[in-house]
C-alpha atoms as a PDB file:
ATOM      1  CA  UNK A   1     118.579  32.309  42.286  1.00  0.00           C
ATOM      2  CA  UNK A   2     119.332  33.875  45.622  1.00  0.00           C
ATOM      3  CA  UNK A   3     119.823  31.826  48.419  1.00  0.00           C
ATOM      4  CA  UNK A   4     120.931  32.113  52.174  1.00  0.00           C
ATOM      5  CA  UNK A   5     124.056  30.484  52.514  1.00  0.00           C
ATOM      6  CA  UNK A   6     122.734  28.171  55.361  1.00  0.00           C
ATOM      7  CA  UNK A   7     120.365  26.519  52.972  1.00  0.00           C
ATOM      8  CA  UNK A   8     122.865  25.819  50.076  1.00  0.00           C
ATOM      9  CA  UNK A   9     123.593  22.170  51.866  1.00  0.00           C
ATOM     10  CA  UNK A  10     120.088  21.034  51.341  1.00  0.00           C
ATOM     11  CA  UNK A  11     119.894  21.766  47.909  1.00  0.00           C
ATOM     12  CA  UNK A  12     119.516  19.220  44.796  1.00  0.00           C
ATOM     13  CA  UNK A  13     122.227  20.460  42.756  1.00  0.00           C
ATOM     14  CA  UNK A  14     121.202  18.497  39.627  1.00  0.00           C
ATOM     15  CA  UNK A  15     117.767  19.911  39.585  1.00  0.00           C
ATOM     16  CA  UNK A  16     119.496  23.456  39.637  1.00  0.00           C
ATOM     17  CA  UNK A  17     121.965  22.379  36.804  1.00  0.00           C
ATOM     18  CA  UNK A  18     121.184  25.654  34.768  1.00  0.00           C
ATOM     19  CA  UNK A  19     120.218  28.062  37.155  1.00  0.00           C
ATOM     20  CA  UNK A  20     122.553  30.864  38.090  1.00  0.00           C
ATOM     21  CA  UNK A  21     123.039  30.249  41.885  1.00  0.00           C
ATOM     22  CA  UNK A  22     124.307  32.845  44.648  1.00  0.00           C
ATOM     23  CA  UNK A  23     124.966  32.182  48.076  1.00  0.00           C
ATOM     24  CA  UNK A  24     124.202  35.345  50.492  1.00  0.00           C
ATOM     25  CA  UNK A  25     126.275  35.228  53.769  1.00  0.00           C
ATOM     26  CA  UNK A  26     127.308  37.818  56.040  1.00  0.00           C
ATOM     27  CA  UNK A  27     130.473  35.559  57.034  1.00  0.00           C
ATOM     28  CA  UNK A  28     133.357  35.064  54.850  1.00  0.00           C
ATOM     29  CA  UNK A  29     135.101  32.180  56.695  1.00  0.00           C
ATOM     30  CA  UNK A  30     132.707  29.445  56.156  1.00  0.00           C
ATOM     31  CA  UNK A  31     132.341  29.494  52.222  1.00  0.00           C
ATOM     32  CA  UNK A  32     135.184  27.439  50.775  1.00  0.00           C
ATOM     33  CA  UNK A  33     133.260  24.440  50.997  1.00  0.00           C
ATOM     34  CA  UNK A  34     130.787  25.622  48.586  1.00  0.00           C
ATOM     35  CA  UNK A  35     129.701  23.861  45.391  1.00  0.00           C
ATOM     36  CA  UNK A  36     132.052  26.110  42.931  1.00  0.00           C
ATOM     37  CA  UNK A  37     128.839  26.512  40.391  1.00  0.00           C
ATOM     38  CA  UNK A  38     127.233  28.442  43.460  1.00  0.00           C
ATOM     39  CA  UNK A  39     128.649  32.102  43.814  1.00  0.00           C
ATOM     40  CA  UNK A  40     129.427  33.849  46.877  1.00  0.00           C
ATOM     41  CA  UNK A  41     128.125  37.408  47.365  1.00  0.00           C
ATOM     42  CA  UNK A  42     127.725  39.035  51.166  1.00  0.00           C
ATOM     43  CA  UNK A  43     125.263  41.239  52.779  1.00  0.00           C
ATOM     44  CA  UNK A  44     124.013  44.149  52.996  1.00  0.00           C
ATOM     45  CA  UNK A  45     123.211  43.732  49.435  1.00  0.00           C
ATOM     46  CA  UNK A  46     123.706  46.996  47.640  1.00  0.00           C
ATOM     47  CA  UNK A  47     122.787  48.230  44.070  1.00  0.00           C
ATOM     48  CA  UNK A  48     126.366  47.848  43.283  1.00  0.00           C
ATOM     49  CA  UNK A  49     126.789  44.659  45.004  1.00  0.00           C
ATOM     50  CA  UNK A  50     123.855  42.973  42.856  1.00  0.00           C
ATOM     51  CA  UNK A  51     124.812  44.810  39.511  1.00  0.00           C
ATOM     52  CA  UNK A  52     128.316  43.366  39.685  1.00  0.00           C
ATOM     53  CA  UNK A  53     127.083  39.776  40.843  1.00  0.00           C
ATOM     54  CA  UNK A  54     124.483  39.736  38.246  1.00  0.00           C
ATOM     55  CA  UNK A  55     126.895  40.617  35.069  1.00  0.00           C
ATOM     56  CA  UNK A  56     127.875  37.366  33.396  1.00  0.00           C
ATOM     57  CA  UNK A  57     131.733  39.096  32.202  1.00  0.00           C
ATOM     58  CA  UNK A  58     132.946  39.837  35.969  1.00  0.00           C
ATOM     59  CA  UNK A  59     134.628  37.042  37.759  1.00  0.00           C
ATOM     60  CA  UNK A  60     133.841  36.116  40.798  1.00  0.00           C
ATOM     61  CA  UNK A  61     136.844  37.015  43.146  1.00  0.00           C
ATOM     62  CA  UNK A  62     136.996  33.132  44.241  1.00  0.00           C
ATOM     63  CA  UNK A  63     137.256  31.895  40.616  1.00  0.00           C
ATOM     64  CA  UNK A  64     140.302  34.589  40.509  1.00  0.00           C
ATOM     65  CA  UNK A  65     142.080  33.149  43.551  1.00  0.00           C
ATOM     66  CA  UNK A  66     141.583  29.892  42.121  1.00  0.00           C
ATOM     67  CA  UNK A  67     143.159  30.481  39.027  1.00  0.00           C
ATOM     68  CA  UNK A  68     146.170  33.083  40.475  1.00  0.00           C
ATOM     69  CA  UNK A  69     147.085  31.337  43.377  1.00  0.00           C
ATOM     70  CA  UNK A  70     147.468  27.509  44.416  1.00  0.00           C
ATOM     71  CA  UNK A  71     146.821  26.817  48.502  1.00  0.00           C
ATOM     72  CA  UNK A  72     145.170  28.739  51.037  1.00  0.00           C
ATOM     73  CA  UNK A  73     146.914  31.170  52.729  1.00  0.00           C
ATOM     74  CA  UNK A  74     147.947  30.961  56.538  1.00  0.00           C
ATOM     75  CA  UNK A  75     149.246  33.595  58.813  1.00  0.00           C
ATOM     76  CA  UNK A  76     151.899  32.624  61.391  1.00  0.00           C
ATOM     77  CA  UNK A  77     152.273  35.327  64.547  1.00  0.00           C
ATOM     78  CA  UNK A  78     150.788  38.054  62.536  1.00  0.00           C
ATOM     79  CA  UNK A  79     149.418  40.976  64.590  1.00  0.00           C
ATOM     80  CA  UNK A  80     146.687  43.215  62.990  1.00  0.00           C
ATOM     81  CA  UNK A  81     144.193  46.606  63.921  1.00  0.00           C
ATOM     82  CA  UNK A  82     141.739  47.165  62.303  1.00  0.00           C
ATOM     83  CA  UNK A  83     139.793  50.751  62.655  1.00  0.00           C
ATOM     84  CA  UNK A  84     136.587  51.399  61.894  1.00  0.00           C
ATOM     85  CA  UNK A  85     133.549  53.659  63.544  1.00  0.00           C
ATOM     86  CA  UNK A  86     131.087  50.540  62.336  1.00  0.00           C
ATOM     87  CA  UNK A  87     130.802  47.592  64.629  1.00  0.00           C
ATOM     88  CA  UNK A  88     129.534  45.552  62.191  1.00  0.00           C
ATOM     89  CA  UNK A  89     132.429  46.757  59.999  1.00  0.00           C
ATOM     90  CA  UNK A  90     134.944  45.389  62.945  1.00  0.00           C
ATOM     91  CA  UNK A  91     132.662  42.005  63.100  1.00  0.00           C
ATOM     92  CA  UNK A  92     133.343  41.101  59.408  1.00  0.00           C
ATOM     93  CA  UNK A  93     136.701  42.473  59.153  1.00  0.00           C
ATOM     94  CA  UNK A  94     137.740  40.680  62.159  1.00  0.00           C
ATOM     95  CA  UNK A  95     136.258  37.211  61.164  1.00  0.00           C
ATOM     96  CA  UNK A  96     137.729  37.392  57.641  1.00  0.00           C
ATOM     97  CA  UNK A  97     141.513  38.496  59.204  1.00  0.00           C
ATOM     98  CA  UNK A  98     141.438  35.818  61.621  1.00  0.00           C
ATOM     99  CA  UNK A  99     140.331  33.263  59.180  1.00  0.00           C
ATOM    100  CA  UNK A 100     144.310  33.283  58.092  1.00  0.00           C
ATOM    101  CA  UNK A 101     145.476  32.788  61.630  1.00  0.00           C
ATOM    102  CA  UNK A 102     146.143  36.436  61.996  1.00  0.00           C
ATOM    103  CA  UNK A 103     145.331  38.160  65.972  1.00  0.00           C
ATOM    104  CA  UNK A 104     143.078  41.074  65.189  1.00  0.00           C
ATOM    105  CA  UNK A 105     142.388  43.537  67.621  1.00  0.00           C
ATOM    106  CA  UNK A 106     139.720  46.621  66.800  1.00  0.00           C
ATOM    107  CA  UNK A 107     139.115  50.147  67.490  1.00  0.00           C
ATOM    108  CA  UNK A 108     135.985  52.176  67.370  1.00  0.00           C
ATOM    109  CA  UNK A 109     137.484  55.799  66.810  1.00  0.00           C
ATOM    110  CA  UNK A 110     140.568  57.011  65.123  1.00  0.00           C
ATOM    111  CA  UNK A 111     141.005  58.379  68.535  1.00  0.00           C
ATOM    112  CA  UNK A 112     141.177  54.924  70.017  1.00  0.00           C
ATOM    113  CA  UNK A 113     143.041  53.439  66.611  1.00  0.00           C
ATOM    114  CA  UNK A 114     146.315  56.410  67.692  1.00  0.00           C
ATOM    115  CA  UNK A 115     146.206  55.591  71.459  1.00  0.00           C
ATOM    116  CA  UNK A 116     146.789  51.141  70.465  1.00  0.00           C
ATOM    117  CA  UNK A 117     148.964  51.498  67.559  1.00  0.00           C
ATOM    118  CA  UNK A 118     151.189  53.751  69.683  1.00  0.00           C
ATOM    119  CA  UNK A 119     150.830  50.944  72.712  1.00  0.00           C
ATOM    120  CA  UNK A 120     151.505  48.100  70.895  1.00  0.00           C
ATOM    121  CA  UNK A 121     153.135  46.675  67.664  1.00  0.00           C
ATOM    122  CA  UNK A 122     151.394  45.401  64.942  1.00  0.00           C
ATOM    123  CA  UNK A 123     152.021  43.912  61.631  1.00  0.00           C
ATOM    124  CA  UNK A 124     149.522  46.117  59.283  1.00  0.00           C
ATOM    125  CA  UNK A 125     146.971  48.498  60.434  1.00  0.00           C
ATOM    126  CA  UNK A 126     143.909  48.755  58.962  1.00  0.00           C
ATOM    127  CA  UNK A 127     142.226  52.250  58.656  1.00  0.00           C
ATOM    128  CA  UNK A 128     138.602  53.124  57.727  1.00  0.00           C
ATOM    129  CA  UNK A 129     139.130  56.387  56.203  1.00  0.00           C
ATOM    130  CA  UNK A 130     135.571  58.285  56.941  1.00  0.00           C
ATOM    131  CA  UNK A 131     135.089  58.324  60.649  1.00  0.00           C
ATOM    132  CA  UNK A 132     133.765  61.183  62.760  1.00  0.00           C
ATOM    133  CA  UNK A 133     135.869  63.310  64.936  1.00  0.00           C
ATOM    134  CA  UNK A 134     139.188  61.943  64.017  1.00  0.00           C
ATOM    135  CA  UNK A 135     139.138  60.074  60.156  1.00  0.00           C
ATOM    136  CA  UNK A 136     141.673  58.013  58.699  1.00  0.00           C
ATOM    137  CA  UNK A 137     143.735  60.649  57.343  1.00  0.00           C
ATOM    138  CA  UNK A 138     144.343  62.848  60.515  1.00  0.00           C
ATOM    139  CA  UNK A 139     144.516  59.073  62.492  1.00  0.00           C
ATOM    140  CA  UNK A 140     147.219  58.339  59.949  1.00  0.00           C
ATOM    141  CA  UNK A 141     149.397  61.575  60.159  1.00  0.00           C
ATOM    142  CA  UNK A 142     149.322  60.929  63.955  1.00  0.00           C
ATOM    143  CA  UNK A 143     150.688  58.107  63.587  1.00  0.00           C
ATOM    144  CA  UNK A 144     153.473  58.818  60.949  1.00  0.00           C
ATOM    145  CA  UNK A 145     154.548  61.826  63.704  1.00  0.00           C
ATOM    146  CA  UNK A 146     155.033  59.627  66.430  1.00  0.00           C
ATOM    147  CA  UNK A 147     158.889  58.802  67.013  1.00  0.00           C
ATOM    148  CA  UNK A 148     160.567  55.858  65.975  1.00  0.00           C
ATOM    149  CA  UNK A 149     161.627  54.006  63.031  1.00  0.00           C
ATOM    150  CA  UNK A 150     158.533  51.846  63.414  1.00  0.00           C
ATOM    151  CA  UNK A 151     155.897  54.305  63.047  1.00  0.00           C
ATOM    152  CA  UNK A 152     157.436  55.540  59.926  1.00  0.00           C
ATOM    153  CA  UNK A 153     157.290  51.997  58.370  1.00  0.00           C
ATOM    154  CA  UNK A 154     154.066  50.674  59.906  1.00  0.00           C
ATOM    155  CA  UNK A 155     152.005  49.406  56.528  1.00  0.00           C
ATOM    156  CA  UNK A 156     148.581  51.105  56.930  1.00  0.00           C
ATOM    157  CA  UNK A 157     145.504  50.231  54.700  1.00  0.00           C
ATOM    158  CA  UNK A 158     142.486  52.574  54.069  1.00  0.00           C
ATOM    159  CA  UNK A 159     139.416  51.060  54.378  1.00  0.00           C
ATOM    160  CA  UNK A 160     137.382  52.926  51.959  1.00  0.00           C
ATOM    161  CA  UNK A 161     133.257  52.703  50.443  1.00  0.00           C
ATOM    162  CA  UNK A 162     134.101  55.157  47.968  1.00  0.00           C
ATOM    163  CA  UNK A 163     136.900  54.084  45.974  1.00  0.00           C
ATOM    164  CA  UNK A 164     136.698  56.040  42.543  1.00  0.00           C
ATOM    165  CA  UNK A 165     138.914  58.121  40.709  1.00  0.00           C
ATOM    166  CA  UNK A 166     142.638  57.943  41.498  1.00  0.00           C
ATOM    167  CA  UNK A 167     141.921  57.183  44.875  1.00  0.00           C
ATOM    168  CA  UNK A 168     145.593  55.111  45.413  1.00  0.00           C
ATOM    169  CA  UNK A 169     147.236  58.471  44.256  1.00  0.00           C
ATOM    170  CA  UNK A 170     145.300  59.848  47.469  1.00  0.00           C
ATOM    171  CA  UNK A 171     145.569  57.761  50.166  1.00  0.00           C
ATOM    172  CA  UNK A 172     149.687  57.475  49.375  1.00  0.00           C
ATOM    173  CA  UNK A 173     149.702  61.237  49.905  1.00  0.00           C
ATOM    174  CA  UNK A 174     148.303  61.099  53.134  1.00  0.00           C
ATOM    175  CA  UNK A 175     150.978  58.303  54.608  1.00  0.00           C
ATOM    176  CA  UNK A 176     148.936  55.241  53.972  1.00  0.00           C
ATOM    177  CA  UNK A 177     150.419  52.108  52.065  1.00  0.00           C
ATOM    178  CA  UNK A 178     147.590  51.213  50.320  1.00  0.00           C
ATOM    179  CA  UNK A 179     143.885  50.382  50.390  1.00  0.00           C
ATOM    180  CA  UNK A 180     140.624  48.239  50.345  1.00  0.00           C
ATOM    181  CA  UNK A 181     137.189  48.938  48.907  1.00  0.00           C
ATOM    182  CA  UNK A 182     134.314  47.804  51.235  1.00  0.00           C
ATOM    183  CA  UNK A 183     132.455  45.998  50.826  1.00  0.00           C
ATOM    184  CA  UNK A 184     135.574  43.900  51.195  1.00  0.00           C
ATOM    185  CA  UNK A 185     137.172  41.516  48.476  1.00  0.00           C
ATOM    186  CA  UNK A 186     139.019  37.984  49.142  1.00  0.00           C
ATOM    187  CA  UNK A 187     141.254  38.571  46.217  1.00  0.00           C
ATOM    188  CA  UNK A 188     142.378  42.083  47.566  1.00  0.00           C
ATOM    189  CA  UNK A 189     142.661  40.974  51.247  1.00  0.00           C
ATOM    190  CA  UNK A 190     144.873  38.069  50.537  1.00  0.00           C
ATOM    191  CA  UNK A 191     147.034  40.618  47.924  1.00  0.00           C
ATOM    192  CA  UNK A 192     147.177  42.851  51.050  1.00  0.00           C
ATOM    193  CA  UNK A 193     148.185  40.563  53.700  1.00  0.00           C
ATOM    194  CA  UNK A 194     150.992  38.849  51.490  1.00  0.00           C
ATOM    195  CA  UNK A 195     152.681  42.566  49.997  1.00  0.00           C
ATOM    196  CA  UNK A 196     152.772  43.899  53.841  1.00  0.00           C
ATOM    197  CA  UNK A 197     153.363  40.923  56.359  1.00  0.00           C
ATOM    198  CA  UNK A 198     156.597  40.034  56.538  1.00  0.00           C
ATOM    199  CA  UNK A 199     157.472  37.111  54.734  1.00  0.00           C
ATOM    200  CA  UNK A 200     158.031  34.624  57.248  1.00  0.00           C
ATOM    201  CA  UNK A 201     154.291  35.367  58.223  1.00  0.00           C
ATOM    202  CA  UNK A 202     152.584  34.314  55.605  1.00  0.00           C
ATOM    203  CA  UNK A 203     152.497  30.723  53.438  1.00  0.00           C
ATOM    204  CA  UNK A 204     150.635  29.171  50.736  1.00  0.00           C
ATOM    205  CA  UNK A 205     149.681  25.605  52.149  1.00  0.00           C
ATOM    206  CA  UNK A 206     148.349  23.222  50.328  1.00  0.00           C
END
């Protein structure tokens, strides 16, 4: 059963004992209050978002953090960008970074992305890699040519919809650090934001 997340308080969870229950939600900051028998999953529902929901041998990537890690995770004075040509994109990616405590500023071009990460310092930057006029790759290798130890060191992520093949062997070559397949994961956020913040930025509190 499909159901919108703001109508998964009103349900009668013993009637729905043996039903396989999914919460839909565009919002990723509101759902750890959830009945664990009711999986998340978030719009825009996509063949490949529905396939992987709907087969019984994939774990959720909640019931992986529960089971890998033990307390939430909290940011302290972390500074993020996030880049992306979608302003939806920014919306979600902005309210799931500052869930953690993290400041999140965006950018709506590569173009834009260059001009603020050359401004002002941040912690990681995140980079959508298919953008028009200037994409995450030639955003990136601006940024790598800029001088100054920082610049050189400055952990960038790829934001990427089309993450097959060795696409890690890739994105390395072109200067990033690492990346994130959209629609976007909990599990692989949290991974993110605790191998590149610094560690006294980030803490497991229980």
């Amino acid at each position: 059963m499909f159901l919108d997340r703001g109508a998964c308080g009103t349900l009668e969870m013993e009637c729905l004992a043996g039903a396989r229950l999914f919460a839909v939600t565009k919002g990723y900051a509101d759902n750890r209050n959830l009945p664990r028998n009711i999986r998340k999953i978030y719009s825009p529902l996509t063949s490949a978002v529905l396939a992987t929901a709907l087969d019984a041998r994939i774990a959720a990537p909640e019931d992986n953090l529960s089971q890998e890690h033990h307390g939430e995770l909290v940011t302290r004075d972390a500074r993020l960008l996030v880049i992306d040509d979608n302003e939806m994109n920014l919306i979600i990616a902005q309210e799931v970074l500052e869930a953690y405590g993290a400041e999140v500023e965006t950018a709506i071009s590569g173009a834009e992305g260059v001009r603020m990460a050359e401004e002002k310092e941040y912690d990681i930057v995140f980079m959508d890699h298919m953008m028009p006029e200037m994409d995450g790759v030639e955003a990136t290798a601006l940024i790598r040519k800029m001088p100054g130890e920082r610049f050189c060191s400055l952990p960038i992520v790829a934001l990427t919809a089309n993450a097959v093949g060795d696409v890690r062997s890739m994105f390395l070559g072109c200067g990033m650090n690492d990346f994130l397949s959209k629609p976007l994961d909990i599990r692989e956020i949290e991974r993110v934001l605790c191998e590149w913040l610094p560690r006294d930025k980030w803490s497991r509190e229980t």
